[in-house]
Coordinates of C-alpha atoms in Angstrom, one line a residue:
X1 CA -13.4 -12.1 48.1
X2 CA -14.6 -8.7 46.9
X3 CA -14.4 -7.1 43.4
X4 CA -14.1 -10.5 41.5
X5 CA -15.0 -9.5 38.1
X6 CA -12.0 -7.7 36.2
X7 CA -11.4 -6.6 32.7
X8 CA -7.9 -6.6 31.3
X9 CA -7.0 -4.6 28.1
X10 CA -4.2 -6.1 26.2
X11 CA -3.1 -9.5 25.4
X12 CA 0.6 -9.1 24.7
X13 CA 2.5 -10.0 27.8
X14 CA 1.4 -8.0 31.0
X15 CA -2.2 -8.8 30.1
X16 CA -2.1 -12.6 29.9
X17 CA 0.3 -12.7 32.9
X18 CA -2.1 -10.6 35.0
X19 CA -4.8 -13.1 34.0
X20 CA -3.0 -15.9 34.9
X21 CA -2.5 -14.8 38.5
X22 CA -6.0 -13.2 39.0
X23 CA -7.7 -16.5 37.9
X24 CA -5.4 -18.5 40.3
X25 CA -6.7 -16.3 43.2
X26 CA -10.4 -16.7 42.1
X27 CA -11.2 -13.8 40.1
X28 CA -13.4 -14.1 36.9
X29 CA -11.2 -12.4 34.1
X30 CA -12.1 -11.1 30.7
X31 CA -9.2 -9.9 28.3
X32 CA -9.9 -7.5 25.4
X33 CA -7.4 -7.1 22.7
X34 CA -7.7 -4.8 19.7
X35 CA -5.7 -7.3 17.4
X36 CA -7.8 -10.0 15.7
X37 CA -5.6 -12.7 17.1
X38 CA -2.4 -13.2 19.1
X39 CA 0.5 -11.4 17.3
X40 CA 3.1 -14.0 16.3
X41 CA 6.8 -13.2 16.1
X42 CA 7.6 -9.7 17.2
X43 CA 10.9 -8.4 18.9
X44 CA 13.0 -10.5 21.3
X45 CA 12.6 -9.6 24.9
X46 CA 14.3 -10.9 27.9
X47 CA 14.5 -11.8 31.5
X48 CA 17.3 -11.5 34.0
X49 CA 18.1 -12.2 37.4
X50 CA 16.7 -14.0 40.6
X51 CA 13.4 -11.9 40.8
X52 CA 12.4 -12.6 37.2
X53 CA 13.2 -16.4 37.4
X54 CA 11.2 -16.7 40.7
X55 CA 8.2 -15.2 39.2
X56 CA 8.3 -17.4 36.1
X57 CA 9.0 -20.5 38.1
X58 CA 6.0 -19.7 40.2
X59 CA 3.9 -19.3 37.1
X60 CA 5.1 -22.7 35.8
X61 CA 6.3 -21.2 32.4
X62 CA 10.1 -21.1 32.8
X63 CA 10.6 -24.5 31.1
X64 CA 8.3 -23.5 28.2
X65 CA 10.3 -20.2 27.7
X66 CA 13.6 -22.1 27.9
X67 CA 12.3 -24.4 25.1
X68 CA 11.5 -21.4 23.0
X69 CA 14.3 -19.2 23.8
X70 CA 16.2 -17.3 21.1
X71 CA 19.9 -17.8 20.5
X72 CA 22.3 -15.3 22.2
X73 CA 22.9 -12.4 19.7
X74 CA 26.4 -10.5 19.3
X75 CA 26.0 -7.3 17.6
X76 CA 29.0 -6.2 15.5
X77 CA 29.3 -2.7 14.6
X78 CA 31.1 -2.0 11.5
X79 CA 32.2 1.0 9.1
X80 CA 30.9 1.6 5.6
X81 CA 33.5 -1.1 4.3
X82 CA 32.1 -3.6 6.8
X83 CA 35.3 -3.4 8.8
X84 CA 34.6 -4.4 12.7
X85 CA 34.7 -1.3 14.9
X86 CA 33.1 -2.7 18.2
X87 CA 31.1 -5.5 19.8
X88 CA 27.9 -5.5 22.0
X89 CA 27.9 -8.8 23.6
X90 CA 24.5 -10.6 23.4
X91 CA 25.2 -11.6 27.2
X92 CA 24.4 -8.0 27.7
X93 CA 21.3 -7.5 25.5
X94 CA 19.8 -11.0 26.0
X95 CA 19.8 -11.2 29.6
X96 CA 19.5 -14.8 31.2
X97 CA 16.9 -16.0 28.8
X98 CA 15.5 -14.2 25.5
X99 CA 12.4 -15.1 23.7
X100 CA 10.3 -13.8 20.9
X101 CA 7.4 -11.5 22.3
X102 CA 4.9 -13.5 20.2
X103 CA 6.1 -16.8 21.7
X104 CA 5.9 -15.6 25.2
X105 CA 2.3 -14.3 24.5
X106 CA 1.5 -17.7 23.1
X107 CA 2.8 -19.4 26.1
X108 CA 1.1 -17.3 28.6
X109 CA -2.2 -17.4 26.5
X110 CA -2.3 -21.2 26.5
X111 CA -2.2 -21.0 30.3
X112 CA -5.2 -18.7 30.5
X113 CA -7.3 -19.4 27.5
X114 CA -9.4 -22.2 29.2
X115 CA -10.1 -20.2 32.2
X116 CA -10.4 -16.4 31.1
X117 CA -12.8 -15.0 28.5
X118 CA -10.7 -13.5 25.6
X119 CA -12.3 -10.8 23.3
X120 CA -10.1 -10.4 20.2
X121 CA -10.7 -7.9 17.6
X122 CA -12.4 -5.4 20.0
X123 CA -11.4 -2.4 22.2
X124 CA -12.6 -0.2 25.0
X125 CA -14.4 3.0 23.9
X126 CA -15.4 4.5 27.3
X127 CA -15.0 3.9 31.0
X128 CA -17.4 5.3 33.6
X129 CA -16.7 4.6 37.2
X130 CA -19.5 4.5 39.8
X131 CA -20.1 3.1 43.3
X132 CA -20.6 -0.4 41.9
X133 CA -18.0 -0.8 39.6
X134 CA -16.7 0.5 36.2
X135 CA -19.0 0.5 33.3
X136 CA -17.4 -0.3 30.1
X137 CA -18.4 0.3 26.5
X138 CA -16.7 -1.6 23.7
X139 CA -16.3 -1.0 20.1
X140 CA -18.0 -4.1 19.3
X141 CA -19.3 -6.2 22.3
X142 CA -22.2 -5.0 24.5
X143 CA -21.5 -2.7 27.3
X144 CA -20.8 -4.5 30.6
X145 CA -19.7 -3.5 34.2
X146 CA -16.8 -4.8 36.0
X147 CA -15.4 -4.5 39.6
X148 CA -12.0 -3.5 38.4
X149 CA -10.4 -2.6 35.1
X150 CA -6.5 -2.9 34.3
X151 CA -4.6 -1.3 31.6
X152 CA -2.1 -3.7 30.2
X153 CA -2.2 -2.1 26.7
X154 CA 1.2 -0.9 26.1
X155 CA 2.9 2.7 26.0
X156 CA 0.0 4.1 24.0
X157 CA -2.4 2.8 26.5
X158 CA -6.2 3.5 25.8
X159 CA -7.2 2.6 29.2
X160 CA -4.7 5.2 30.6
X161 CA -6.1 7.9 28.2
X162 CA -9.7 7.1 29.2
X163 CA -9.1 6.9 33.0
X164 CA -6.1 9.2 33.5
X165 CA -5.9 11.7 30.8
X166 CA -4.4 12.5 27.4
X167 CA -1.1 10.5 26.4
X168 CA 0.9 13.8 26.3
X169 CA 0.5 14.2 30.0
X170 CA 2.2 11.0 30.6
X171 CA 4.5 10.0 27.6
X172 CA 7.7 11.8 27.1
X173 CA 9.1 11.7 23.7
X174 CA 13.0 11.0 24.0
X175 CA 13.9 12.2 20.6
X176 CA 14.3 9.1 18.6
X177 CA 12.3 6.6 16.5
X178 CA 12.9 2.9 15.8
X179 CA 11.4 0.5 13.2
X180 CA 11.7 -3.1 12.7
X181 CA 11.0 -4.9 9.5
X182 CA 10.8 -8.6 8.3
X183 CA 9.8 -11.3 10.6
X184 CA 12.5 -13.0 12.7
X185 CA 14.1 -16.1 11.3
X186 CA 12.9 -17.8 14.2
X187 CA 9.2 -17.0 13.9
X188 CA 7.0 -20.0 13.6
X189 CA 9.5 -22.4 15.3
X190 CA 7.8 -24.2 18.2
X191 CA 10.6 -25.9 20.2
X192 CA 14.2 -26.1 21.0
X193 CA 16.5 -23.3 21.9
X194 CA 18.2 -21.4 19.1
X195 CA 22.0 -21.1 18.4
X196 CA 24.2 -18.1 19.1
X197 CA 24.2 -15.6 16.1
X198 CA 25.6 -12.4 15.0
X199 CA 23.9 -9.4 13.8
X200 CA 25.7 -6.4 12.0
X201 CA 25.2 -2.7 12.8
X202 CA 26.2 0.5 11.1
X203 CA 26.0 4.1 12.5
X204 CA 25.8 7.4 10.7
X205 CA 25.4 10.4 12.9
X206 CA 22.0 10.2 14.6
X207 CA 21.2 7.0 12.7
X208 CA 21.6 3.2 13.3
X209 CA 20.8 0.3 10.9
X210 CA 20.9 -3.4 12.0
X211 CA 20.8 -6.3 9.7
X212 CA 20.0 -9.8 11.0
X213 CA 19.4 -10.9 14.7
X214 CA 16.3 -12.3 16.5
X215 CA 14.3 -9.0 16.7
X216 CA 13.7 -8.7 12.9
X217 CA 15.6 -9.1 9.6
X218 CA 16.0 -5.3 9.8
X219 CA 16.1 -2.6 12.5
X220 CA 16.6 1.0 12.4
X221 CA 16.9 3.7 15.0
X222 CA 17.2 7.5 14.2
X223 CA 17.0 10.9 16.0
X224 CA 14.4 13.3 14.9
X225 CA 11.9 16.0 15.9
X226 CA 8.5 14.6 16.5
X227 CA 7.0 13.6 13.1
X228 CA 3.3 13.9 12.1
X229 CA 2.1 10.6 10.6
X230 CA -0.5 8.0 11.1
X231 CA 0.6 5.3 13.5
X232 CA -1.0 2.9 11.2
X233 CA 0.1 4.6 8.0
X234 CA 2.8 2.0 7.2
X235 CA 3.4 3.6 3.6
X236 CA 4.3 7.0 5.3
X237 CA 6.6 5.2 7.7
X238 CA 8.5 3.6 5.1
X239 CA 8.9 6.7 3.3
X240 CA 10.3 8.4 6.3
X241 CA 12.8 5.5 6.6
X242 CA 13.7 5.9 3.0
X243 CA 14.5 9.7 3.2
X244 CA 16.2 9.5 6.6
X245 CA 18.7 6.8 5.2
X246 CA 18.9 7.8 1.6
X247 CA 22.6 8.8 2.1
X248 CA 23.9 6.1 4.5
X249 CA 26.4 3.7 3.1
X250 CA 27.3 0.1 4.0
X251 CA 24.4 -2.3 3.3
X252 CA 21.7 0.3 4.0
X253 CA 20.8 0.8 0.2
X254 CA 20.2 -3.0 0.0
X255 CA 18.2 -3.0 3.2
X256 CA 16.0 -0.2 1.8
X257 CA 15.4 -2.0 -1.4
X258 CA 14.2 -4.9 0.6
X259 CA 12.1 -3.1 3.0
X260 CA 9.3 -2.7 0.4
X261 CA 8.7 -6.6 0.3
X262 CA 8.3 -7.1 3.9
X263 CA 4.7 -7.6 5.4
X264 CA 6.1 -7.4 9.1
X265 CA 6.9 -3.7 9.7
X266 CA 6.6 -1.6 12.7
X267 CA 7.6 2.0 13.6
X268 CA 7.2 4.1 16.8
X269 CA 8.7 6.7 19.0
X270 CA 11.3 5.9 21.7
X271 CA 9.5 7.3 24.7
X272 CA 9.0 6.9 28.5
X273 CA 5.8 6.9 30.6
X274 CA 5.9 8.9 33.7
X275 CA 3.0 8.5 36.2
X276 CA 4.1 10.7 39.1
X277 CA 1.0 10.2 41.0
X278 CA 1.0 6.5 40.7
X279 CA -0.4 3.7 38.4
X280 CA -3.8 3.4 40.0
X281 CA -7.0 5.6 40.1
X282 CA -10.2 4.6 41.7
X283 CA -11.0 1.2 40.3
X284 CA -8.5 1.4 37.4
X285 CA -4.8 0.2 37.4
X286 CA -2.0 0.1 35.0
X287 CA 0.4 -2.7 34.5
X288 CA 3.4 -3.0 32.4
X289 CA 4.3 -0.4 29.6
X290 CA 1.2 1.4 30.1
X291 CA 2.2 2.5 33.7
X292 CA 6.1 2.4 33.5
X293 CA 7.3 1.9 30.0
X294 CA 10.6 3.0 28.6
X295 CA 11.0 1.9 24.8
X296 CA 13.8 -0.6 24.3
X297 CA 15.1 0.3 27.9
X298 CA 15.9 -3.2 28.6
X299 CA 13.5 -3.9 31.6
X300 CA 10.1 -3.6 30.2
X301 CA 9.1 -7.3 29.9
X302 CA 10.5 -8.2 33.5
X303 CA 8.7 -5.1 34.8
X304 CA 5.4 -6.3 33.3
X305 CA 5.6 -9.8 34.6
X306 CA 6.6 -8.7 38.3
X307 CA 4.0 -6.1 38.1
X308 CA 1.2 -8.4 37.3
X309 CA 2.4 -10.8 40.1
X310 CA 2.6 -8.0 42.7
X311 CA -0.9 -6.5 41.9
X312 CA -2.7 -9.8 41.7
X313 CA -1.0 -11.0 45.0
X314 CA -1.9 -7.5 46.7
X315 CA -5.5 -8.0 45.7
X316 CA -5.6 -11.5 47.1
X317 CA -3.9 -10.4 50.3
X318 CA -6.5 -7.8 50.8
X319 CA -9.4 -10.0 50.0
X320 CA -10.2 -7.9 46.9
X321 CA -10.1 -4.6 48.7
X322 CA -8.8 -2.6 45.7
X323 CA -8.2 0.6 47.7
X324 CA -5.7 -1.2 49.9
X325 CA -4.2 -3.4 47.2
X326 CA -3.7 -0.6 44.8
X327 CA -2.0 1.7 47.4
X328 CA 0.5 -1.2 48.2
X329 CA 1.0 -1.8 44.4
X330 CA 1.8 1.7 43.9
X331 CA 4.3 1.8 46.7
X332 CA 6.1 -1.3 45.6
X333 CA 6.2 -0.7 41.9
X334 CA 7.0 2.9 42.3
X335 CA 10.3 1.9 43.9
X336 CA 11.0 -1.1 41.6
X337 CA 10.1 0.6 38.3
X338 CA 12.9 3.1 38.9
X339 CA 15.2 0.6 37.1
X340 CA 13.5 1.8 33.9
X341 CA 15.1 5.0 34.8
X342 CA 15.8 7.8 32.3
X343 CA 17.8 5.7 30.0
X344 CA 17.5 6.5 26.2
X345 CA 18.4 3.6 24.0
X346 CA 18.4 5.9 20.9
X347 CA 21.0 8.2 22.5
X348 CA 23.2 5.3 23.4
X349 CA 22.8 3.2 20.0
X350 CA 22.5 6.0 17.5
X351 CA 24.7 9.1 18.8
X352 CA 24.2 12.2 16.9
X353 CA 27.8 13.1 16.2
X354 CA 30.8 11.2 14.8
X355 CA 32.7 11.6 18.1
X356 CA 29.7 10.2 20.0
X357 CA 29.9 7.2 17.9
X358 CA 33.7 6.8 18.4
X359 CA 33.2 7.2 22.3
X360 CA 30.3 4.6 22.2
X361 CA 32.4 2.1 20.3
X362 CA 35.3 2.7 22.8
X363 CA 32.7 2.2 25.8
X364 CA 31.9 -1.3 24.6
X365 CA 35.6 -2.5 25.3
X366 CA 35.9 -0.5 28.6
X367 CA 35.5 -1.7 32.2
X368 CA 32.5 0.8 32.3
X369 CA 30.5 -1.5 30.1
X370 CA 31.1 -4.4 32.5
X371 CA 29.9 -2.2 35.3
X372 CA 26.9 -1.1 33.5
X373 CA 26.0 -4.8 32.7
X374 CA 26.5 -5.6 36.5
X375 CA 24.4 -2.6 37.5
X376 CA 21.6 -3.8 35.2
X377 CA 21.5 -7.4 36.7
X378 CA 21.6 -5.9 40.2
X379 CA 18.7 -3.5 39.4
X380 CA 16.5 -6.2 38.1
X381 CA 16.6 -7.9 41.5
X382 CA 15.9 -4.7 43.5
X383 CA 12.5 -5.8 45.2
X384 CA 11.5 -7.7 48.2
X385 CA 9.4 -10.4 46.4
X386 CA 6.7 -11.4 48.6
X387 CA 5.2 -14.8 49.0
X388 CA 1.4 -14.2 48.4
X389 CA -1.4 -16.2 49.8
X390 CA -2.0 -19.9 48.8
X391 CA -3.6 -20.3 45.3
X392 CA -7.1 -21.1 45.1
X393 CA -7.5 -21.8 41.5
X394 CA -6.4 -25.0 39.5
X395 CA -2.8 -25.9 39.7
X396 CA -0.7 -24.8 36.6
X397 CA -3.5 -24.6 34.2
X398 CA -2.5 -25.3 30.6

């Protein structure tokens, strides 16, 4: 096997999933994560269809995921008086199985921690490729050389910026922001599936506010030109929300009052990653949202897990020949990643006009919504999933 030392940037979902497979195929894996520890809780994410289930079964984690799954969440859209206008079924938004991102990350981490090196509280500052590998400089750790480097560090990927170019060349802003605040009511629970629940949502033109549900205690989505604020400046982000929703009725005034008391808060753009020339360059490859992300598009976690399975399997099949394996990975995932498409969750969930809101509410009760759900399920399975070589590592490491 060639190219056996690998570095993965990111320890959310794509990174540990990739670490799992690479270790199983005999690679020596190091994972670097900017956060000081695993991030608990987080948004609810889902898997759907035969392809996702097959990969999770081959990883031996499906049973653990079923034990930590969230309850199905129906979202009821209401007017200012709280009168029901429309229902978005949780059977559409939650796929076949839904789980908090932090819970999934913990499951994958436990499967890899004893066999892979994790560097928490650190990040990559420079990548220099040469004939022998990639020389990597870190913010804290000593510089090292790896045979291969993988960016599994999300839509704002540092690996992509260092190896491919600035973010503006690959990430398209879709005209909306979203924010989540307050830990999910299921954060911290360790066993047992949760019950079916209801979240309530209210629209004003170009704005959406949701109270309750598994993603967080509050969720916001709003149309806006690109804003100038620090991504780590939580105070500025909360001010933006307060100003944007200042005149919105329903329960929003109460939500904004509670917002200041939540420690768990995250705000970001709704954006899409576009990599027309592929997800690999030299000895560097992108997996998950860093290569084919579409914020809140509904396919991100499945794409990440399938992408990790494919690139590790192709490397094993090619005996570690990264040039051959990366070319195959680009070909397979460029086709499959089309399921993320050009969808814009903001445009669908927070229409900019009153008429658009009415049409969206009508759509939920129409046959078209059922057809869209069926298309989503079919698209998630639109890949010829290979059986890769026999595993050479420990069976189902825990």
